[in-house]
Coordinates of C-alpha atoms in Angstrom, one line a residue:
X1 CA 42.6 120.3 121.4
X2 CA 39.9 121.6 123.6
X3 CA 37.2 124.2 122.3
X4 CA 38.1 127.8 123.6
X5 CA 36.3 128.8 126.5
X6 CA 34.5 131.9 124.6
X7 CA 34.5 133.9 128.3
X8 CA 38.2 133.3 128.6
X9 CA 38.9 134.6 125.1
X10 CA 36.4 137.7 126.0
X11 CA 38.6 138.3 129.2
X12 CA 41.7 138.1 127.2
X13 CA 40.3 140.5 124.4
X14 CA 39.3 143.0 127.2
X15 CA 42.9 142.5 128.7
X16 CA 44.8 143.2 125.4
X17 CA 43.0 145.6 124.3
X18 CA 43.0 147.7 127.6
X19 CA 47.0 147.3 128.0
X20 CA 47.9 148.1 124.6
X21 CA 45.0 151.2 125.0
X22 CA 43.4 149.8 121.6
X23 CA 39.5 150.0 120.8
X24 CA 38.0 147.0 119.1
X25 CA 38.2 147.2 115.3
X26 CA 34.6 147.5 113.5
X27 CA 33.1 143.9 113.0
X28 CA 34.7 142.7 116.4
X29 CA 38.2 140.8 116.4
X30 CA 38.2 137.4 115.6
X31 CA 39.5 134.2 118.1
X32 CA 42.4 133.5 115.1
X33 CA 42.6 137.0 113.9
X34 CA 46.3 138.0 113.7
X35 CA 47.4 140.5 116.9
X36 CA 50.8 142.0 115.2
X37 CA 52.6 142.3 112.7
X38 CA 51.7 144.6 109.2
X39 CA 48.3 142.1 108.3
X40 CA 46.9 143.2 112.2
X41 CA 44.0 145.4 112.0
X42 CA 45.3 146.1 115.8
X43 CA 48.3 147.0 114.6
X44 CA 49.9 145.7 117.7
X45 CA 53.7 146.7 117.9
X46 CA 56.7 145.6 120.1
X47 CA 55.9 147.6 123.1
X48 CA 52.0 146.7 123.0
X49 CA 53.8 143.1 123.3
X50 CA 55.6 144.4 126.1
X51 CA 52.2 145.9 127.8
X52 CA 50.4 142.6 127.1
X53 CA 53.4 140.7 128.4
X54 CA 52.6 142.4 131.9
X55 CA 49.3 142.6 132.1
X56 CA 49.3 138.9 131.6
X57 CA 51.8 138.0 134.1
X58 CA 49.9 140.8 136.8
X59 CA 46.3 139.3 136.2
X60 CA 47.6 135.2 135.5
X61 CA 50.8 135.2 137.2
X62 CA 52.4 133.6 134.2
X63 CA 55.6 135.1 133.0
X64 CA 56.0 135.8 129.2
X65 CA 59.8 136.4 128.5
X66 CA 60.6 137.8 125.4
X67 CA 61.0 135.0 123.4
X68 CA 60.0 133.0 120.3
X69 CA 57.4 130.9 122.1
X70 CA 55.9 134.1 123.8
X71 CA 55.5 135.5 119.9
X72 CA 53.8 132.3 118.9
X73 CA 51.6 132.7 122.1
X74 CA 50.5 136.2 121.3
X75 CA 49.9 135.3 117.6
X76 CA 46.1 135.8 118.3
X77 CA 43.8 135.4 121.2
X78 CA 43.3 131.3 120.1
X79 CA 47.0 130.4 120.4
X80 CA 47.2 132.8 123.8
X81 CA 44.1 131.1 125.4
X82 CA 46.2 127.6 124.5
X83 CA 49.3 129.3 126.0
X84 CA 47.7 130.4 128.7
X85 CA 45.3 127.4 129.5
X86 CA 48.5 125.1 129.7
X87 CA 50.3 127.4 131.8
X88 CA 47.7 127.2 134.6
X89 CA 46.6 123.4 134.4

């Protein structure tokens, strides 16, 4: 697997955090840190997914239906940028 692209994963940081209206959490938010779910620091919920889900799609042009793989894909900003990257290749 290729080595994250540490400007994409910035611009993906930047872009969840701006949808769901988050601020960073002290110590910065790590590339495999977990995005939902009760063990999130973000403490990203169902409608933040949503939020993301269309700010993606507006900014990438790829669609994120609600669906098992899109969950997987916004595990953490590592397994989006691997969502994402395939996606647009």
């Amino acid at each position: 697997m290729n080595t994250p692209d540490p400007t994409f994963i910035q611009a993906l940081k930047m872009l969840i955090l701006e949808a769901a209206d988050k601020t960073e959490p002290a110590g910065g938010l790590g590339d495999d840190e977990i995005l939902f779910g009760p063990d999130s620091r973000l403490q990203l919920d169902s409608l933040d997914a949503l939020q993301v889900s269309m700010a993606i799609q507006k900014r990438y042009g790829v669609r994120m239906p609600d669906s098992k793989e899109t969950r997987r894909a916004l595990a953490s900003l590592s397994t989006l940028a691997a969502h994402l990257r395939e996606r647009l290749s």
